[in-house]
Amino acid sequence: MLKGRCHCGAIRYEMTAEVVHNALCHCSDCRRHSGAPMVGWAMVPAERVTISGEPAVYASSEHGRRHFCGRCGTSLFYVNEQMLPGMIDVQTGTLDTPDALPPQAHIQVAERIAWMEDAHRLPSFERFPAG
């Protein structure tokens, strides 16, 4: 089992490490909701995720529901019963050990920010670069 939580710890969860799909999503909805250029999602059957605490829910589209911590704002889950009945997407960046679940694909790249295609070529620093 994998464990995760929101930033403040008010919402905690456990989920199976056996996922249906695990991808980095580049869609504009995910970007807008997270404030990030892409979001990691792992899809699992909802009955394989145990949530403690009560996430707030935002109707981001007609059928899409985004769950987040109402206290600290951390985005956690996505559910769309119309398109993906019985499934829940978990944001993998909220896992305690995100390295345990590496992504398998990039999705929604038709909406990817153009500069993300070459982002791996940018300079890298262990921490914030000095002066």
Coordinates of C-alpha atoms in Angstrom, one line a residue:
M1 CA 0.0 0.0 0.0
L2 CA 1.1 3.6 -0.7
K3 CA 0.3 6.5 1.5
G4 CA -0.2 10.2 0.8
R5 CA -1.6 13.4 2.2
C6 CA -2.3 17.0 1.7
H7 CA 0.3 19.7 2.7
C8 CA -1.2 20.3 6.1
G9 CA -2.0 16.6 6.9
A10 CA -5.8 17.2 7.4
I11 CA -6.5 14.7 4.5
R12 CA -4.6 11.4 4.4
Y13 CA -5.1 8.4 2.1
E14 CA -3.8 4.9 1.4
M15 CA -4.0 3.3 -2.0
T16 CA -2.9 0.2 -3.8
A17 CA 0.3 0.3 -5.7
E18 CA -1.4 -1.6 -8.5
V19 CA -2.8 1.1 -10.7
V20 CA -4.9 1.0 -13.9
H21 CA -3.1 3.9 -15.5
N22 CA -0.3 6.3 -14.3
A23 CA 0.4 9.4 -16.4
L24 CA 1.5 13.0 -16.6
C25 CA -1.4 15.0 -17.8
H26 CA -0.9 18.2 -19.8
C27 CA -4.5 19.3 -20.2
S28 CA -5.5 22.9 -19.6
D29 CA -8.0 21.9 -16.8
C30 CA -5.3 20.1 -14.8
R31 CA -2.8 23.0 -15.3
R32 CA -5.4 25.6 -14.3
H33 CA -6.5 23.7 -11.2
S34 CA -3.0 22.9 -10.0
G35 CA -1.1 25.9 -11.1
A36 CA 1.5 23.5 -12.5
P37 CA 2.6 22.9 -16.1
M38 CA 1.5 19.2 -15.8
V39 CA 0.0 16.9 -13.1
G40 CA 0.8 13.3 -12.3
W41 CA -2.2 11.1 -11.9
A42 CA -2.6 7.4 -10.9
M43 CA -6.0 5.8 -11.7
V44 CA -7.2 3.1 -9.3
P45 CA -10.6 1.5 -8.5
A46 CA -12.2 3.8 -5.9
E47 CA -12.6 0.9 -3.5
R48 CA -8.8 0.5 -3.3
V49 CA -8.3 4.0 -1.9
T50 CA -9.0 4.8 1.8
I51 CA -9.4 8.5 2.6
S52 CA -9.3 9.9 6.1
G53 CA -10.5 13.5 6.5
E54 CA -13.1 15.2 4.3
P55 CA -11.9 16.7 1.1
A56 CA -13.7 19.7 -0.4
V57 CA -15.1 19.0 -3.9
Y58 CA -15.2 21.3 -6.9
A59 CA -17.3 20.6 -10.0
S60 CA -14.6 21.5 -12.6
S61 CA -16.8 20.3 -15.5
E62 CA -20.3 18.8 -16.1
H63 CA -19.2 15.4 -14.7
G64 CA -15.7 16.0 -13.4
R65 CA -15.2 16.5 -9.6
R66 CA -11.8 17.6 -8.2
H67 CA -11.2 16.9 -4.5
F68 CA -8.9 19.0 -2.5
C69 CA -8.1 20.0 1.1
G70 CA -10.3 22.8 2.1
R71 CA -7.8 23.9 4.7
C72 CA -4.5 24.1 2.8
G73 CA -5.8 23.8 -0.8
T74 CA -3.8 20.8 -1.9
S75 CA -5.3 19.1 -5.0
L76 CA -5.7 15.4 -4.3
F77 CA -8.2 13.4 -6.4
Y78 CA -10.3 13.5 -9.6
V79 CA -13.5 11.6 -10.2
N80 CA -15.7 11.4 -13.3
E81 CA -18.4 8.8 -12.8
Q82 CA -19.8 9.4 -16.3
M83 CA -16.5 8.8 -18.1
L84 CA -14.7 6.5 -15.6
P85 CA -17.2 4.8 -13.3
G86 CA -15.9 3.4 -10.1
M87 CA -12.4 4.9 -10.6
I88 CA -10.5 7.7 -8.8
D89 CA -7.4 9.5 -10.0
V90 CA -4.9 10.3 -7.3
Q91 CA -2.3 13.1 -7.7
T92 CA 0.9 11.2 -7.4
G93 CA 2.8 14.3 -6.2
T94 CA 0.9 14.0 -2.9
L95 CA 2.2 10.5 -2.3
D96 CA 4.7 10.1 0.7
T97 CA 7.0 8.2 -1.7
P98 CA 6.2 9.4 -5.2
D99 CA 9.3 7.6 -6.6
A100 CA 7.4 4.4 -5.8
L101 CA 5.0 5.0 -8.7
P102 CA 6.8 6.3 -11.8
P103 CA 4.6 7.6 -14.6
Q104 CA 4.0 5.4 -17.7
A105 CA 3.0 8.1 -20.2
H106 CA 2.3 11.7 -21.1
I107 CA -1.3 12.3 -21.9
Q108 CA -3.3 15.2 -23.3
V109 CA -0.1 16.5 -25.1
A110 CA -2.3 18.2 -27.7
E111 CA -2.7 20.8 -24.9
R112 CA 0.9 20.7 -23.6
I113 CA 2.6 24.1 -23.1
A114 CA 5.1 24.2 -26.0
W115 CA 8.2 24.8 -23.8
M116 CA 7.4 21.7 -21.7
E117 CA 8.6 19.5 -24.6
D118 CA 12.2 20.7 -24.0
A119 CA 12.0 21.4 -20.2
H120 CA 14.4 18.4 -19.5
R121 CA 17.2 20.4 -21.2
L122 CA 17.1 23.3 -18.8
P123 CA 19.9 23.8 -16.3
S124 CA 19.5 21.8 -13.0
F125 CA 20.5 22.8 -9.5
E126 CA 20.4 20.6 -6.3
R127 CA 18.8 23.6 -4.5
F128 CA 18.0 27.2 -5.3
P129 CA 20.9 28.6 -7.4
A130 CA 23.3 31.0 -5.7
G131 CA 23.3 34.7 -6.6

